[in-house]
Coordinates of N, CA and C in Angstrom, one line a residue:
M251 N 24.5 85.7 5.7 CA 23.4 85.3 6.5 C 22.3 84.7 5.3
A252 N 22.1 85.2 4.3 CA 21.0 84.8 3.5 C 21.8 84.0 2.4
A253 N 22.8 84.0 2.2 CA 23.7 82.5 1.5 C 23.4 81.3 2.1
R254 N 23.7 81.4 3.6 CA 23.7 80.3 4.3 C 22.3 79.7 4.4
G255 N 21.0 80.5 4.3 CA 19.9 80.0 4.4 C 19.5 79.5 2.9
G256 N 20.1 79.8 2.0 CA 19.9 79.4 0.7 C 20.4 78.1 0.5
R257 N 21.6 77.5 1.0 CA 22.2 76.3 0.8 C 21.0 75.3 1.5
Q258 N 20.5 75.6 2.4 CA 19.9 74.7 3.2 C 18.3 74.4 2.7
S259 N 18.0 75.3 2.0 CA 16.6 75.1 1.4 C 16.4 73.9 0.5
G260 N 15.3 73.3 0.7 CA 15.1 72.0 -0.1 C 15.8 70.8 0.6
Q261 N 16.3 70.8 2.0 CA 16.7 70.0 2.8 C 15.7 69.0 3.2
T262 N 14.7 69.5 3.8 CA 13.4 68.9 3.9 C 12.6 68.2 2.8
L263 N 12.9 68.4 1.7 CA 12.1 67.9 0.7 C 13.1 66.6 0.3
V264 N 14.5 66.5 0.3 CA 15.2 65.2 0.1 C 14.7 64.2 1.2
I265 N 14.7 64.5 2.4 CA 14.4 63.7 3.6 C 12.8 63.3 3.5
F266 N 12.0 63.9 3.0 CA 10.7 63.4 2.7 C 10.6 62.5 1.5
A267 N 11.5 62.6 0.5 CA 11.5 61.8 -0.7 C 12.3 60.6 -0.3
I268 N 13.0 60.5 0.8 CA 13.7 59.3 0.9 C 12.6 58.4 1.9
V269 N 12.2 59.2 2.9 CA 11.5 58.5 3.7 C 9.9 58.0 2.9
L270 N 9.4 58.6 1.8 CA 8.5 58.0 1.0 C 8.7 56.9 0.1
A271 N 10.1 57.1 -0.3 CA 10.6 55.9 -1.0 C 10.7 54.7 0.1
F272 N 11.1 54.5 1.2 CA 10.9 53.7 2.1 C 9.4 53.1 2.3
V273 N 8.7 54.0 2.7 CA 7.2 53.8 2.7 C 6.6 52.9 1.6
L274 N 6.9 53.4 0.6 CA 6.3 52.6 -0.7 C 6.8 51.1 -1.1
V275 N 8.1 51.4 -0.8 CA 8.8 49.8 -0.7 C 8.0 48.9 0.2
G276 N 7.9 49.5 1.3 CA 7.2 48.8 2.5 C 5.9 48.0 2.2
M277 N 5.1 49.2 1.6 CA 3.8 48.9 1.0 C 3.6 47.8 0.1
L278 N 4.7 48.0 -0.8 CA 4.8 47.2 -2.1 C 4.8 45.7 -1.5
G279 N 6.1 45.4 -0.7 CA 6.3 44.2 0.1 C 4.9 43.5 0.8
L280 N 4.2 44.4 1.5 CA 3.1 44.1 2.0 C 2.1 43.4 1.1
I281 N 1.8 44.3 0.0 CA 0.9 43.7 -1.1 C 1.2 42.6 -1.7
A282 N 2.6 42.3 -1.9 CA 3.2 41.1 -2.5 C 2.7 39.9 -1.4
D283 N 3.1 40.1 -0.1 CA 2.9 39.0 0.7 C 1.3 38.8 0.9
L284 N 0.4 39.8 0.9 CA -0.8 39.5 0.7 C -1.6 39.1 -0.3
G285 N -0.9 39.3 -1.3 CA -1.6 38.4 -2.5 C -1.0 37.1 -2.5
A286 N 0.2 36.4 -2.2 CA 0.6 35.5 -2.2 C -0.3 34.5 -1.2
L287 N -0.4 35.3 0.2 CA -1.5 34.7 0.9 C -2.7 34.3 0.5
F288 N -3.4 35.3 0.0 CA -4.6 35.1 -0.9 C -4.6 33.9 -1.8
T289 N -3.6 33.9 -2.5 CA -3.7 32.8 -3.6 C -3.4 31.4 -2.9
S290 N -2.6 31.4 -1.8 CA -2.3 30.1 -1.2 C -3.8 29.7 -0.6
Y291 N -4.3 30.7 0.0 CA -5.5 30.3 1.0 C -6.8 30.0 -0.1
T292 N -6.7 30.2 -1.2 CA -7.6 30.0 -2.3 C -7.4 28.6 -2.8
R293 N -6.1 28.8 -3.0 CA -6.1 27.1 -3.3 C -6.3 25.9 -2.4
A294 N -5.7 26.1 -1.4 CA -6.2 25.4 -0.2 C -7.5 25.2 0.1
S295 N -8.4 26.4 0.0 CA -9.7 26.1 0.1 C -10.6 25.4 -0.9
N296 N -9.9 25.4 -2.0 CA -10.5 24.7 -3.0 C -10.4 23.3 -3.0
A297 N -9.1 22.9 -2.6 CA -8.4 21.4 -2.7 C -9.4 21.1 -1.3
A298 N -9.5 21.6 -0.1 CA -10.5 21.1 0.9 C -11.9 21.0 0.6
L299 N -12.3 21.7 -0.4 CA -14.0 21.7 -0.7 C -14.2 20.4 -1.7
L300 N -13.2 20.3 -2.6 CA -13.1 19.1 -3.7 C -12.8 17.8 -2.6
A301 N -12.1 17.5 -1.8 CA -11.7 16.6 -0.9 C -13.1 16.2 -0.1
A302 N -13.4 17.3 0.5 CA -15.0 17.1 1.3 C -15.9 16.3 0.3
Q303 N -16.2 16.9 -0.8 CA -16.9 16.5 -1.7 C -16.8 15.0 -2.3
A304 N -15.6 14.8 -2.4 CA -15.4 13.4 -3.1 C -15.5 12.5 -1.8
G305 N -15.4 12.6 -0.6 CA -15.7 12.0 0.4 C -17.2 11.8 0.6
A306 N -17.9 12.9 0.6 CA -19.4 12.9 0.8 C -20.0 11.8 -0.5
A307 N -19.4 11.9 -1.6 CA -19.9 10.9 -2.4 C -20.0 9.4 -2.1
Q308 N -19.2 8.9 -1.2 CA -18.9 7.5 -0.7 C -20.0 6.8 -0.1
I309 N -21.5 6.8 -0.3 CA -22.6 6.4 0.0 C -22.6 4.8 0.6
N310 N -22.6 4.6 1.5 CA -22.9 3.0 2.1 C -24.1 2.6 1.7
Q311 N -23.9 1.6 0.5 CA -24.9 1.1 -0.6 C -25.9 0.5 0.1
D312 N -25.3 -0.4 1.0 CA -26.3 -1.3 1.9 C -27.3 -0.7 2.9
A313 N -26.8 0.5 3.4 CA -27.7 1.3 4.0 C -28.8 2.0 3.4
Y314 N -28.3 2.3 2.0 CA -29.1 2.8 1.5 C -30.5 2.2 0.8
Y315 N -29.9 0.7 0.6 CA -31.1 0.1 0.1 C -32.0 -0.3 1.1
H316 N -31.7 0.0 2.5 CA -32.4 -0.1 3.6 C -33.2 1.3 4.1
Q317 N -33.2 2.5 3.0 CA -33.8 3.6 3.3 C -33.1 4.5 4.2
R318 N -31.6 4.2 4.3 CA -30.9 5.1 5.1 C -29.9 5.6 4.4
L319 N -29.6 7.0 4.5 CA -28.7 7.4 3.8 C -27.4 7.9 4.7
E320 N -26.3 7.1 4.7 CA -25.0 7.2 5.5 C -24.0 7.1 4.5
L321 N -22.7 7.6 5.2 CA -21.7 7.4 4.0 C -21.1 6.1 4.8
D322 N -20.3 5.4 3.9 CA -19.1 4.4 4.1 C -18.1 5.3 4.6
T323 N -17.6 5.3 5.8 CA -16.8 6.0 6.2 C -15.4 5.7 5.9
G324 N -14.7 4.4 5.9 CA -13.7 4.2 5.1 C -13.2 4.9 3.9
P325 N -14.1 4.2 3.0 CA -14.1 4.7 1.6 C -14.0 6.1 1.3
A326 N -14.9 7.0 2.2 CA -15.1 8.0 2.5 C -13.8 9.2 2.7
R327 N -13.3 8.3 3.8 CA -11.8 9.0 4.2 C -10.8 8.6 3.2
D328 N -10.7 7.6 2.5 CA -9.7 7.5 1.7 C -9.8 8.5 0.5
A329 N -11.0 8.5 0.0 CA -11.3 9.3 -1.2 C -11.0 10.9 -1.1
C330 N -11.3 11.3 0.3 CA -10.8 12.7 0.5 C -9.3 12.7 0.7
Q331 N -8.8 11.8 1.5 CA -7.4 11.8 1.7 C -6.7 12.1 0.1
T332 N -7.0 11.0 -0.8 CA -6.7 11.1 -2.0 C -6.7 12.2 -3.0
V333 N -7.7 13.1 -2.8 CA -7.7 14.4 -3.6 C -6.7 15.4 -2.8
I334 N -6.7 15.0 -1.3 CA -5.5 16.1 -0.8 C -4.2 16.0 -0.9
D335 N -3.9 14.2 -1.0 CA -2.8 14.0 -1.4 C -2.2 14.6 -2.8
D336 N -3.3 14.3 -3.8 CA -2.9 14.7 -5.4 C -2.6 16.3 -5.4
S337 N -3.2 17.1 -4.3 CA -3.0 18.4 -4.6 C -1.5 19.0 -4.1
H338 N -0.6 18.1 -3.4 CA 0.5 18.1 -3.2 C 0.9 19.4 -2.3
F339 N 0.5 19.5 -1.2 CA 0.5 20.7 -0.3 C 1.8 20.3 0.6
P340 N 3.1 21.1 0.8 CA 4.0 20.8 1.7 C 3.8 20.8 3.1
G341 N 4.5 20.0 4.1 CA 4.6 20.2 5.3 C 3.6 19.3 6.0
G342 N 2.5 18.7 5.3 CA 2.0 17.6 5.9 C 0.8 18.3 6.9
G343 N 0.0 17.8 7.8 CA -0.6 18.1 8.6 C -2.2 18.1 8.1
S344 N -2.3 17.8 6.6 CA -3.6 17.7 6.1 C -4.0 16.4 6.3
H345 N -5.4 16.4 6.6 CA -5.9 14.8 6.8 C -7.7 15.4 6.8
C346 N -8.4 13.9 6.6 CA -9.8 13.9 6.4 C -10.2 13.2 7.7
S347 N -11.4 13.4 8.0 CA -12.1 12.8 9.1 C -13.7 12.4 8.5
A348 N -14.2 11.3 8.9 CA -15.5 11.0 8.0 C -16.3 10.3 9.4
T349 N -17.5 10.7 9.3 CA -18.4 9.7 10.3 C -19.6 9.4 9.2
T350 N -20.6 8.9 9.6 CA -21.8 8.2 8.7 C -22.4 9.4 8.1
E351 N -22.4 10.6 8.8 CA -23.1 11.9 8.6 C -22.4 12.7 7.5
E352 N -21.4 12.8 7.8 CA -20.3 14.0 7.1 C -18.8 13.7 6.9
V353 N -18.3 14.4 6.0 CA -16.8 14.3 5.9 C -16.2 15.7 6.1
T354 N -15.1 15.7 6.7 CA -14.4 16.7 6.9 C -12.9 16.9 6.2
A355 N -12.6 17.6 5.5 CA -11.4 17.9 5.1 C -10.5 18.8 5.5
Y356 N -9.3 18.9 6.3 CA -8.6 19.8 6.8 C -7.3 19.9 6.2
V357 N -6.9 21.0 5.6 CA -5.6 21.3 5.1 C -4.7 22.2 5.3
V358 N -3.5 21.8 5.7 CA -2.7 22.6 6.6 C -1.4 22.9 6.0
F359 N -1.0 23.6 5.6 CA 0.5 23.9 5.0 C 1.2 25.1 5.6
D360 N 2.5 25.1 5.2 CA 3.2 26.6 5.2 C 3.6 27.0 4.0
T361 N 3.4 28.4 3.6 CA 3.7 28.8 2.4 C 4.9 29.9 2.6
Q362 N 5.7 29.9 1.4 CA 6.5 30.9 1.4 C 6.0 32.2 0.8
L363 N 6.6 33.1 1.4 CA 6.1 34.6 1.1 C 7.3 35.4 0.2
P364 N 6.8 36.2 -0.8 CA 8.0 36.9 -1.6 C 8.8 37.7 -0.6
I365 N 8.4 38.4 0.4 CA 8.8 38.9 1.3 C 8.7 38.2 2.7
P366 N 9.9 37.6 2.9 CA 9.6 36.8 4.3 C 9.3 37.7 5.5
L367 N 8.5 36.8 6.2 CA 8.3 37.3 7.7 C 9.4 36.8 8.3
P368 N 9.5 37.2 9.7 CA 10.5 36.9 10.8 C 10.7 35.3 10.8
T369 N 9.6 34.6 10.7 CA 9.2 33.3 10.8 C 9.9 32.5 9.5
G370 N 9.9 33.2 8.5 CA 10.1 32.5 7.2 C 9.0 32.4 6.3
S371 N 7.8 31.9 6.9 CA 6.6 31.3 6.4 C 5.7 31.6 6.9
A372 N 4.6 31.6 6.2 CA 3.1 31.8 6.8 C 2.0 30.3 7.0
R373 N 1.4 30.0 7.8 CA 0.7 29.0 7.9 C -0.5 29.1 7.6
I374 N -1.1 28.4 6.4 CA -2.6 28.2 6.0 C -3.3 27.0 6.6
S375 N -4.6 27.3 7.0 CA -5.2 26.4 7.4 C -6.7 26.4 7.2
V376 N -7.2 25.5 6.4 CA -8.4 25.7 5.9 C -9.4 24.2 6.3
S377 N -10.5 24.3 6.4 CA -11.5 23.0 6.5 C -12.7 23.3 6.1
H378 N -13.2 22.1 5.1 CA -14.5 22.1 4.8 C -15.3 20.8 4.9
T379 N -16.4 20.9 5.4 CA -17.1 19.8 5.7 C -18.3 19.3 4.9
A380 N -18.7 18.3 4.4 CA -19.7 18.3 3.4 C -20.7 16.8 3.7
E381 N -22.0 16.9 3.7 CA -22.8 15.8 4.0 C -22.8 14.9 3.0
G382 N -23.1 13.9 3.0 CA -23.5 12.8 2.3 C -25.0 13.1 1.2
V383 N -24.8 13.2 0.0 CA -25.9 13.6 -0.7 C -25.9 12.4 -1.9
Y384 N -27.1 11.9 -2.1 CA -27.5 11.0 -3.0 C -28.8 11.0 -3.7
G385 N -28.9 11.6 -5.0 CA -30.2 11.6 -5.6 C -31.3 12.7 -5.0
Q386 N -30.4 13.5 -4.6 CA -31.1 14.5 -4.0 C -30.8 15.9 -4.8
T387 N -31.7 17.0 -4.7 CA -31.4 18.3 -5.6 C -30.6 19.3 -4.4
T388 N -30.8 19.1 -3.3 CA -30.1 20.3 -2.3 C -29.1 19.6 -1.5
G389 N -28.1 20.2 -1.1 CA -27.1 19.7 -0.1 C -27.0 20.6 0.8
T390 N -25.9 20.3 1.6 CA -25.5 21.4 2.5 C -24.0 21.4 2.9
Q391 N -23.4 22.6 2.7 CA -21.9 22.6 3.0 C -21.7 23.8 4.1
T392 N -20.5 23.5 4.9 CA -20.1 24.3 5.9 C -18.9 24.6 5.8
T393 N -18.5 25.9 6.5 CA -17.0 26.0 6.1 C -16.5 26.6 7.6

């Protein structure tokens, strides 16, 4: 009886070590995916912010000389879209909208993860809005 009990001692330790290894590998995969998502989100957010600011710099000069601060919507949208296009986000869906008061840049793309999800990729969506500012010391930005 004593010999049989001696052969089975430590069995729980082996099972615990195997389970712990799977848990650690799973956590490592989760950390890698979250790191990739954070990096992609930061890149998209920066591009959207720069695009909105580029569009907000397109002031309608005729209106400005008549004491009105408003954006020239066509060039504002084009400047915003050029920045987004130069950022090379795959999958499309990114676009800009402009009114006489503000420009909004929408960046939408699918990013591949190091450890793929069942869907294969994760969708990142960011938007930034900037108001037209010219010759002022303060401006407004909303996210």
